[in-house]
Coordinates of N, CA and C in Angstrom, one line a residue:
X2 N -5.9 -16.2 -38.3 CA -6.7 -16.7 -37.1 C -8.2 -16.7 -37.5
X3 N -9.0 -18.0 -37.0 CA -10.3 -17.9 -37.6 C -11.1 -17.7 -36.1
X4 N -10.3 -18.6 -35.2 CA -11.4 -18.6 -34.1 C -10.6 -17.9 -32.6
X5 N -10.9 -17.1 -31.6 CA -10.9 -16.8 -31.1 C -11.2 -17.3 -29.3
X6 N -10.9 -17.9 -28.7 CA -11.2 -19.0 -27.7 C -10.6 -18.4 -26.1
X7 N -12.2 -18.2 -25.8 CA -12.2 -17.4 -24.5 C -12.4 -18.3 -23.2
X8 N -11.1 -18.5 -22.4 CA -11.2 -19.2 -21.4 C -11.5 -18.3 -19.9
X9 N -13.0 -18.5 -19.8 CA -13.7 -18.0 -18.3 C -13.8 -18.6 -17.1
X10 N -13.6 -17.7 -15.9 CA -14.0 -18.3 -15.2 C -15.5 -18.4 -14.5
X11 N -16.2 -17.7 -15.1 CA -18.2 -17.8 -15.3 C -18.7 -17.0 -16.1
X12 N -20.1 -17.6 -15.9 CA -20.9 -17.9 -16.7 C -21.1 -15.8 -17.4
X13 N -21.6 -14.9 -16.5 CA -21.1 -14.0 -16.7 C -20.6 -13.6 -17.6
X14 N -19.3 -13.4 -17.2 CA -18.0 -13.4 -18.5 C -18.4 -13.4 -19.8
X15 N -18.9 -14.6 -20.3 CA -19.3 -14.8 -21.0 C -20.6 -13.5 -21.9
X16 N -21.7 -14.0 -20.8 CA -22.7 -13.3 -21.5 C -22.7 -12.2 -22.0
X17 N -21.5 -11.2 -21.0 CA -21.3 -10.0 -21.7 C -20.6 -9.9 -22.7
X18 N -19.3 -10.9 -22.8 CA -18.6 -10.7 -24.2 C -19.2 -10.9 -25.5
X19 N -20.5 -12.0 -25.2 CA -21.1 -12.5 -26.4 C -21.9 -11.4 -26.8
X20 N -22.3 -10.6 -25.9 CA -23.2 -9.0 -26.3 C -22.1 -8.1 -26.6
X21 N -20.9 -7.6 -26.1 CA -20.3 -6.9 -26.7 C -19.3 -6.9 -27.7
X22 N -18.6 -8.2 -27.7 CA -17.6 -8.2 -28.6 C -17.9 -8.5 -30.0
X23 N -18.8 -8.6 -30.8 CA -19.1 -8.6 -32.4 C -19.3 -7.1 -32.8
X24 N -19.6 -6.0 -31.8 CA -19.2 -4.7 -32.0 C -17.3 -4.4 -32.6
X25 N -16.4 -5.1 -32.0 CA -15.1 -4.8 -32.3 C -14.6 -6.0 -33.2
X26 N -15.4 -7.5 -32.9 CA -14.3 -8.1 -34.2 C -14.5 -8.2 -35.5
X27 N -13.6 -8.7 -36.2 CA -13.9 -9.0 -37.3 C -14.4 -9.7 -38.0
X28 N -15.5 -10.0 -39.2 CA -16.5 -10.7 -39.3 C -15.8 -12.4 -39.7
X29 N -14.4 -12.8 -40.0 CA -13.9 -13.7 -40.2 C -13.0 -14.6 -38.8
X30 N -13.7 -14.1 -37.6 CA -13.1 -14.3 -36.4 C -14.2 -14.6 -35.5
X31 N -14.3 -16.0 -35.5 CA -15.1 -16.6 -34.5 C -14.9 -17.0 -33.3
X32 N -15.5 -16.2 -32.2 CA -15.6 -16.2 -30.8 C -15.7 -17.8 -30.2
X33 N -14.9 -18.5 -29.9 CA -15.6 -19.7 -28.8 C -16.0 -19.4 -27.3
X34 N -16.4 -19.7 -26.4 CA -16.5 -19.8 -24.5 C -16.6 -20.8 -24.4
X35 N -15.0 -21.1 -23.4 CA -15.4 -22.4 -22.5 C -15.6 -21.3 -21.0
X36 N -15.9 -21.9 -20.2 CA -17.0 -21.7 -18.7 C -16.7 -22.5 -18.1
X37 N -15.5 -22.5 -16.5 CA -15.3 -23.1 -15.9 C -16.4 -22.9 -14.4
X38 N -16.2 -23.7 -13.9 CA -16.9 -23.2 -12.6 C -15.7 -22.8 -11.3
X39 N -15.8 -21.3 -12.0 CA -14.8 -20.4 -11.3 C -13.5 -20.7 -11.1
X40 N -12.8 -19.7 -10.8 CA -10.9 -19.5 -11.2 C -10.4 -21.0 -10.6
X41 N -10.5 -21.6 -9.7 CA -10.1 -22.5 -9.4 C -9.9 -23.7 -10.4
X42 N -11.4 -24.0 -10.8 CA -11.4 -24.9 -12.0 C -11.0 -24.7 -13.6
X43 N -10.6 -23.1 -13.7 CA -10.3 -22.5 -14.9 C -8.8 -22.7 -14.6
X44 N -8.0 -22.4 -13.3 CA -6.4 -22.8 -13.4 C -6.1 -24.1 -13.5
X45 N -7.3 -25.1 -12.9 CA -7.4 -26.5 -12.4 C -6.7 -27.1 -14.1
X46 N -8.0 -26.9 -15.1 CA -8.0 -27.8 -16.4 C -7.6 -27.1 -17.6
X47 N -6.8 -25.3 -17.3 CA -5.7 -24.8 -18.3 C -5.1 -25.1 -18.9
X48 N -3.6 -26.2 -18.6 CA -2.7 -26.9 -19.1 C -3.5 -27.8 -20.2
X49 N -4.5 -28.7 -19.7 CA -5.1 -29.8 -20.4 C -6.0 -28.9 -21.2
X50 N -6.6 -27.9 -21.4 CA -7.8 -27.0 -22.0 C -6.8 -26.7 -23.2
X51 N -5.5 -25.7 -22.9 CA -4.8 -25.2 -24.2 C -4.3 -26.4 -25.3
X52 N -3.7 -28.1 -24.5 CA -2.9 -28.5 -25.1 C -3.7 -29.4 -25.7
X53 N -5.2 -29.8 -25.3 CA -6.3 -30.7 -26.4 C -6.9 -29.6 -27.5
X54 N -6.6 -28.7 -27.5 CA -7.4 -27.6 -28.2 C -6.7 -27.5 -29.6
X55 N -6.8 -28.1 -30.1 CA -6.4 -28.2 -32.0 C -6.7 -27.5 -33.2
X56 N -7.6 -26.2 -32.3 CA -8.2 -25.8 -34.3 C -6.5 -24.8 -34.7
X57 N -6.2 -25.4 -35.7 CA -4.9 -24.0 -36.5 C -5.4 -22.8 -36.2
X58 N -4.5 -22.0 -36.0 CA -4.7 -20.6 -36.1 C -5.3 -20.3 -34.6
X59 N -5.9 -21.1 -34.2 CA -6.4 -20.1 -32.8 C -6.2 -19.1 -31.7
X60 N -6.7 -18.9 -31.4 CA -6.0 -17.8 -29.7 C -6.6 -17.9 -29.0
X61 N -6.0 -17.5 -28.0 CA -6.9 -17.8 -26.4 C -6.6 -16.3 -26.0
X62 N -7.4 -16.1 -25.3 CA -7.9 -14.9 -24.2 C -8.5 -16.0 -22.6
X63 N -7.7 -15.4 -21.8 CA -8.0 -16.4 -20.3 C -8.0 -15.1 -19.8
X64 N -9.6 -15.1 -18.9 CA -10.6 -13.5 -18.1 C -10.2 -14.0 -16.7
X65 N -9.8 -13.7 -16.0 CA -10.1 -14.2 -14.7 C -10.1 -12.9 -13.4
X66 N -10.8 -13.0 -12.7 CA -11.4 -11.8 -12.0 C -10.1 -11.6 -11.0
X67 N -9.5 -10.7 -10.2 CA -9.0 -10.7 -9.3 C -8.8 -11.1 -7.8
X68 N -10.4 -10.3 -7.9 CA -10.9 -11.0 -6.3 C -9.7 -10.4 -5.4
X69 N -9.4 -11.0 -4.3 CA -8.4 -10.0 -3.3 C -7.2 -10.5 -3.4
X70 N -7.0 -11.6 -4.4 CA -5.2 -11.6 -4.8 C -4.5 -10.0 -5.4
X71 N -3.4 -10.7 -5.6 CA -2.5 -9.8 -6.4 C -2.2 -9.9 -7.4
X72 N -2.8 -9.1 -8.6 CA -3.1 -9.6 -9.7 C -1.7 -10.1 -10.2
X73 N -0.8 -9.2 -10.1 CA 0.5 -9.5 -10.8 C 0.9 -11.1 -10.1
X74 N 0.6 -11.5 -9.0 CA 0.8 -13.0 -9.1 C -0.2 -14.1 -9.5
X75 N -1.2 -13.5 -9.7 CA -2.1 -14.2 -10.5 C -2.0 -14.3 -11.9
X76 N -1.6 -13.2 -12.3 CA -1.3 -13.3 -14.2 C -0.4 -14.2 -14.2
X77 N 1.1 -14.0 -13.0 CA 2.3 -14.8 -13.3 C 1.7 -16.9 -13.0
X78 N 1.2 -16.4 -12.4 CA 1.0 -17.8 -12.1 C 0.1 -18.4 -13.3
X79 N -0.7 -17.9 -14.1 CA -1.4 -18.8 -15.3 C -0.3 -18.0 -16.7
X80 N 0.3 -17.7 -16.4 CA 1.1 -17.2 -17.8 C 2.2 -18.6 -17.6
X81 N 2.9 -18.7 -16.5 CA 3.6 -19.9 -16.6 C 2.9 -21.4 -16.3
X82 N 1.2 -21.3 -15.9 CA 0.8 -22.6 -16.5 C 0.9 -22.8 -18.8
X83 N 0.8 -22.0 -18.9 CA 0.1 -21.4 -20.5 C 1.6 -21.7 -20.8
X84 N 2.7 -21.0 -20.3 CA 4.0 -21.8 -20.8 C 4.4 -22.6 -20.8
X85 N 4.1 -23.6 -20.3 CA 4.0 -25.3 -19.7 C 3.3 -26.0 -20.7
X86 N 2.8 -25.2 -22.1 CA 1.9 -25.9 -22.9 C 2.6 -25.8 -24.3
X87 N 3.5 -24.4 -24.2 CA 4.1 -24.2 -25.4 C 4.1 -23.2 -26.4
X88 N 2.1 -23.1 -25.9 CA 1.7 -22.3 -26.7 C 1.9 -20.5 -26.3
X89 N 2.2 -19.5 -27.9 CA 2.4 -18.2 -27.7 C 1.4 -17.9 -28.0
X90 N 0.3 -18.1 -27.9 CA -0.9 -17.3 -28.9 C -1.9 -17.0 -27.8
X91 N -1.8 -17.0 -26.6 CA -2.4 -16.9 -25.3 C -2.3 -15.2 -24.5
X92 N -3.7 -14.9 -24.6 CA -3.4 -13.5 -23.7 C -4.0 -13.2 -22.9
X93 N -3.2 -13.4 -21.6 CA -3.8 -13.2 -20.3 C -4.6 -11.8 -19.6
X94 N -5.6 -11.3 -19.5 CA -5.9 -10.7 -18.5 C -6.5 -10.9 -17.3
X95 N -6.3 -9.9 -16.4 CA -7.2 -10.1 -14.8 C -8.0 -8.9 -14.6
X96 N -9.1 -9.0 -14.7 CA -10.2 -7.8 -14.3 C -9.7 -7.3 -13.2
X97 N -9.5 -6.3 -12.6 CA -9.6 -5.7 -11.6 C -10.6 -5.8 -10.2
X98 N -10.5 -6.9 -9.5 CA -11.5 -7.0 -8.5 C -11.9 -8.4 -9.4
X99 N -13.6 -7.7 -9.3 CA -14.1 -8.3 -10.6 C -15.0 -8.0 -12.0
X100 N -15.8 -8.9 -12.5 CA -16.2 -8.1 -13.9 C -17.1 -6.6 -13.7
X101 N -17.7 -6.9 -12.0 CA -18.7 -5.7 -12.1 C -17.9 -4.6 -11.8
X102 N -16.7 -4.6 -11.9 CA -15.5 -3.3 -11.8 C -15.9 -2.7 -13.3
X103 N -16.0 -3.3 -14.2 CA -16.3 -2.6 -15.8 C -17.6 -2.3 -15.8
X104 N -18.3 -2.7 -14.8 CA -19.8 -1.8 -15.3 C -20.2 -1.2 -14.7
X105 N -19.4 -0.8 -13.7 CA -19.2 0.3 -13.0 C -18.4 1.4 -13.5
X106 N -17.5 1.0 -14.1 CA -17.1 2.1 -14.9 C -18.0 3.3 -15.9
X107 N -19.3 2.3 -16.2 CA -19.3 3.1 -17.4 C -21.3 2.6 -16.5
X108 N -21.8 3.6 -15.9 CA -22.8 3.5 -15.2 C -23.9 3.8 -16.4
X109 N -24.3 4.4 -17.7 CA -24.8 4.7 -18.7 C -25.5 3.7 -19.1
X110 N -24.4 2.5 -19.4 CA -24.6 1.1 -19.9 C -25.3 0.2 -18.6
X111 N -25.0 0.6 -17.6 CA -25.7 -0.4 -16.7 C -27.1 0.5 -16.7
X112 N -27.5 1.8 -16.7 CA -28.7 2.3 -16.3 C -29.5 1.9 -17.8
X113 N -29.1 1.6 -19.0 CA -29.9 1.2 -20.4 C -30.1 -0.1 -19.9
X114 N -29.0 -1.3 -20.0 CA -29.9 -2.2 -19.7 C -30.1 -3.0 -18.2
X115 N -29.9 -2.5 -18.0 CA -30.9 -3.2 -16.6 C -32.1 -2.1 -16.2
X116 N -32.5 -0.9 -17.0 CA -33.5 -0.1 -16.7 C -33.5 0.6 -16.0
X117 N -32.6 1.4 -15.3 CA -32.2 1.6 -14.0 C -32.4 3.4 -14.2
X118 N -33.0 4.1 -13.2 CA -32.9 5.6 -13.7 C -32.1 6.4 -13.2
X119 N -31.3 7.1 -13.5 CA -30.4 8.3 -12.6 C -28.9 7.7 -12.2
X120 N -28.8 6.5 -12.8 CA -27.3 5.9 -12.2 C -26.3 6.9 -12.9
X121 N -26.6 6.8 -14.2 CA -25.7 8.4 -14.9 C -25.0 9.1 -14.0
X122 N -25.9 9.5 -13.1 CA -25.4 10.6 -12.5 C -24.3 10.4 -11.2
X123 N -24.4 9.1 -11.0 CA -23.1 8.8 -9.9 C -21.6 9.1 -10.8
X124 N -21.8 8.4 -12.4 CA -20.5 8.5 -12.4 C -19.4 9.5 -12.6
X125 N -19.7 10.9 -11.9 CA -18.3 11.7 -11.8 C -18.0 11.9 -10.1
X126 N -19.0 10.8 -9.3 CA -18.4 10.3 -8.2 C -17.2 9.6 -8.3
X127 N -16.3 10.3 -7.1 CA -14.8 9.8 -7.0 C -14.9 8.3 -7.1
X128 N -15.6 7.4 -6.2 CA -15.5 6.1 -6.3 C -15.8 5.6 -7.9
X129 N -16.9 6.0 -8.7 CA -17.2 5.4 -10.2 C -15.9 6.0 -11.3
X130 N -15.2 6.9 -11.0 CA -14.4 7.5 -11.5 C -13.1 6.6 -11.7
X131 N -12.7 5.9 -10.9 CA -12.0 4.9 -10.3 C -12.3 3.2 -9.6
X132 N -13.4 2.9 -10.8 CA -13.8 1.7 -10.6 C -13.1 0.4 -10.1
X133 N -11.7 0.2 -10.7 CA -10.5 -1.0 -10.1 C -10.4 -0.8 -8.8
X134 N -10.7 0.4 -8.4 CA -10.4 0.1 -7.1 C -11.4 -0.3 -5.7
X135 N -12.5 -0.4 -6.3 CA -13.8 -0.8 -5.4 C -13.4 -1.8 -5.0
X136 N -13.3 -1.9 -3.5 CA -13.4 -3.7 -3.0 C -14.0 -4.6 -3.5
X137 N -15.3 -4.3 -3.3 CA -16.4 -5.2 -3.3 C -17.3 -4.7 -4.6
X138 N -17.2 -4.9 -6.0 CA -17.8 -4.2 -7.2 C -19.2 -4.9 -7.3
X139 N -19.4 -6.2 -6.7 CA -20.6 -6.8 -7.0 C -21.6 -6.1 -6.0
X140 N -20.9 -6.1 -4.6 CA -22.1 -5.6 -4.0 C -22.4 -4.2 -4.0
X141 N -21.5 -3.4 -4.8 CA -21.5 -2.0 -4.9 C -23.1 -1.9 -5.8
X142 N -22.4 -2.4 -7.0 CA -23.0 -2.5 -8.3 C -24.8 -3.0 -7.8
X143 N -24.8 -4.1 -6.7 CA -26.3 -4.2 -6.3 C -26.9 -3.5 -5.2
X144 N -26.0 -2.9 -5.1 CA -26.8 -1.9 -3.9 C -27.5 -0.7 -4.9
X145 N -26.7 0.1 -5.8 CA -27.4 1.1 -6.6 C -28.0 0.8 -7.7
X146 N -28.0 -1.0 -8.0 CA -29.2 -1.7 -8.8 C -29.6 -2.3 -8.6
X147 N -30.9 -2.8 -7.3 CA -31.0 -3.8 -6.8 C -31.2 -5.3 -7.5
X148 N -31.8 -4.8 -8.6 CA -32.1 -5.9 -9.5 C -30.9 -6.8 -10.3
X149 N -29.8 -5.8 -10.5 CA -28.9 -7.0 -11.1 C -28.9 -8.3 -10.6
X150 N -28.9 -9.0 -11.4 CA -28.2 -10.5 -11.3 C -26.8 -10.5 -12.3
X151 N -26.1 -11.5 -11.6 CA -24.4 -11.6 -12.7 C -24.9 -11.6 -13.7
X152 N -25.4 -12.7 -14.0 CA -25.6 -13.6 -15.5 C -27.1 -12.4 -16.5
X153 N -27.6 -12.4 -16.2 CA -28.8 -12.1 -16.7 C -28.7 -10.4 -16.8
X154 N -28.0 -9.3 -15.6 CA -27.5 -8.4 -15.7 C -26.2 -8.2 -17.0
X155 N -25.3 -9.5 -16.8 CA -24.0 -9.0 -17.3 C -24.9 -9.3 -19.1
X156 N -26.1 -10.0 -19.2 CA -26.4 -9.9 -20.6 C -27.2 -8.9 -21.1
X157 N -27.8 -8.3 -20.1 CA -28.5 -6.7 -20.3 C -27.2 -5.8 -20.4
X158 N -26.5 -6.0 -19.9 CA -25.3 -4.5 -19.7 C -24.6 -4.7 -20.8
X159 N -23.8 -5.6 -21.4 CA -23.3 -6.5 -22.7 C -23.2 -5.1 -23.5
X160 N -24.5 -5.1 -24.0 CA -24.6 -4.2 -25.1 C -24.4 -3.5 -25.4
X161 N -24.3 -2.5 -24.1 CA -24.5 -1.1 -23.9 C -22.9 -0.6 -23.6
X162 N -22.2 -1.7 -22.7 CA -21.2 -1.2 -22.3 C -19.9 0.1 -24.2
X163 N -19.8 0.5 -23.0 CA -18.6 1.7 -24.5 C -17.3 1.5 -24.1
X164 N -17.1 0.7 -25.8 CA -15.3 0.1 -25.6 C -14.3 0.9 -25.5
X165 N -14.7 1.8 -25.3 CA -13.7 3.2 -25.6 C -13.5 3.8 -24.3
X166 N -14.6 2.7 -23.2 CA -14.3 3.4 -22.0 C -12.9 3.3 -21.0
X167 N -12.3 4.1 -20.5 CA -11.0 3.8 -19.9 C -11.2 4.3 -18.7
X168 N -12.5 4.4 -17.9 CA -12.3 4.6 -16.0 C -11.9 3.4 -15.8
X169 N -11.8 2.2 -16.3 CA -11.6 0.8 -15.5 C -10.0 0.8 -16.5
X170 N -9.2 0.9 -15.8 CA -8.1 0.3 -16.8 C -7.9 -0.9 -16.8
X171 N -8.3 -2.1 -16.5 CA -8.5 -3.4 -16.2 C -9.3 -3.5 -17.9
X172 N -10.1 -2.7 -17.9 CA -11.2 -2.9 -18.9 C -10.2 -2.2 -20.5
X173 N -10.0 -1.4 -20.2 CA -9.0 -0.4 -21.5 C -7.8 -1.7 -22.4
X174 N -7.6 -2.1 -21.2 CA -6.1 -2.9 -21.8 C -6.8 -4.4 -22.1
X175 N -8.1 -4.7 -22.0 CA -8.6 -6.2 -22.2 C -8.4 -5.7 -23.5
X176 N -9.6 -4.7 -23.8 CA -9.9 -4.7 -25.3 C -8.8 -3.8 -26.1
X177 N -7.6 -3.3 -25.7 CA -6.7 -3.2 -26.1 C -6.3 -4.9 -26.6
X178 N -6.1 -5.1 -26.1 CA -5.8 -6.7 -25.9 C -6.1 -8.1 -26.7
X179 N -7.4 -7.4 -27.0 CA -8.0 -8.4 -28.1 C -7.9 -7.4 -29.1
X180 N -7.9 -6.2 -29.5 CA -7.5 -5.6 -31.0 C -6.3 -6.1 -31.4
X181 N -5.4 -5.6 -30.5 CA -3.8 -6.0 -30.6 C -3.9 -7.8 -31.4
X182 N -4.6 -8.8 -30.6 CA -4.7 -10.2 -30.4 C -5.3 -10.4 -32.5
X183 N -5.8 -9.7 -32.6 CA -6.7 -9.8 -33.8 C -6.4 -9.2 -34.8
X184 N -5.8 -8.3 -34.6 CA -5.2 -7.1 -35.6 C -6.0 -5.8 -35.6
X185 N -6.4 -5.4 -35.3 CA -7.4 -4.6 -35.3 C -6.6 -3.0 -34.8
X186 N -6.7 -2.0 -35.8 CA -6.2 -1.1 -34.9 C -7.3 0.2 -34.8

C-alpha cells in the first residue's frame, strides 16, 4: 500500500488527521483527503468516489460523525454502499456523536493547543471520562473553550491529541484501525 485515502465528511476531520497522523504512519504511506460537504454528500458520491479511484494498492478510511443516528445503522448502511463497489480495502468508522467527542476525551491536548488553562482538570469529571456519550460534544467542547472553532481548533488540537488515548472508544478503535489498515503493530 503506498497511499492511504481518507474519505470525510469536513473540513475538520481532516485538519486534525493531517496534524496527528504522521505521528503513527509509516514513512512509505501517503495520506490523501477528499472533504465532502458533510455526511450527506460523503454517502451521496461514495459508490462513484471508491470506483473512479485507481491508484493500486490503496485504502480508504470513510470518518463519519454519528450525530443522533445509530451508528450500527449508519456503518451498515455505507459498508453495503462500499460493497456495491467491490472493493475490500475500505475501513469504515463512525465517531461517536462527533469529532469533538475525541477532544474531549483527552482535555490536555485541547488546553495545549487552543491555549486554554485548567481544562486538565475537568478530565476525571464523570462526563470527560466518558466522552461518546455527550450529546452535544461541540457545544460542550465551546462552552469550556470559548474560542474553539472546528476547523482552525481541530488544527491546533491535531497535534497534541495522545493516540493511546482510550476515554473515547470511538477514538481507540479508529486508530486501532488504521494500524491494523497499514500494518503497524
Amino acid at each position: 500500500m503506498k497511499e492511504l485515502v481518507f474519505l470525510l465528511e469536513e473540513e475538520s476531520a481532516k485538519e486534525m488527521l493531517k496534524s496527528s497522523l504522521p505521528r503513527i504512519l509509516p514513512y512509505d504511506i501517503t495520506p490523501q483527503y477528499f472533504v465532502f460537504e458533510g455526511k450527506q454528500d460523503l454517502e451521496n458520491q461514495l459508490i462513484r468516489k471508491l470506483k473512479g479511484y485507481r491508484v493500486p494498492n490503496a485504502k480508504f478510511v470513510i470518518l463519519r460523525d454519528q450525530d443522533a443516528s445509530d451508528c450500527r445503522i449508519v456503518k451498515n448502511s455505507i459498508i453495503d454502499k462500499c460493497n456495491k463497489t467491490g472493493r475490500k480495502d475500505v475501513l469504515v468508522r463512525i465517531v461517536c456523536r462527533e469529532i469533538e467527542s475525541w477532544y474531549l476525551a483527552d482535555l490536555a491536548a485541547v488546553e495545549q493547543g487552543l491555549n486554554v488553562s485548567k481544562l486538565v482538570q475537568l478530565q476525571n469529571k464523570n462526563m470527560y471520562r466518558t466522552p461518546d456519550n455527550i450529546v452535544s460534544p461541540s457545544k460542550r467542547l465551546k462552552k469550556i473553550a470559548p474560542k474553539y472553532q472546528k476547523v482552525s481548533g481541530s488544527r491546533a488540537i491535531g497535534p497534541f491529541l495522545d493516540l493511546n488515548n482510550n476515554r473515547s472508544h470511538s477514538f481507540a478503535v479508529f486508530i486501532a484501525g488504521i494500524k491494523k489498515l497499514c500494518g503497524i503493530s
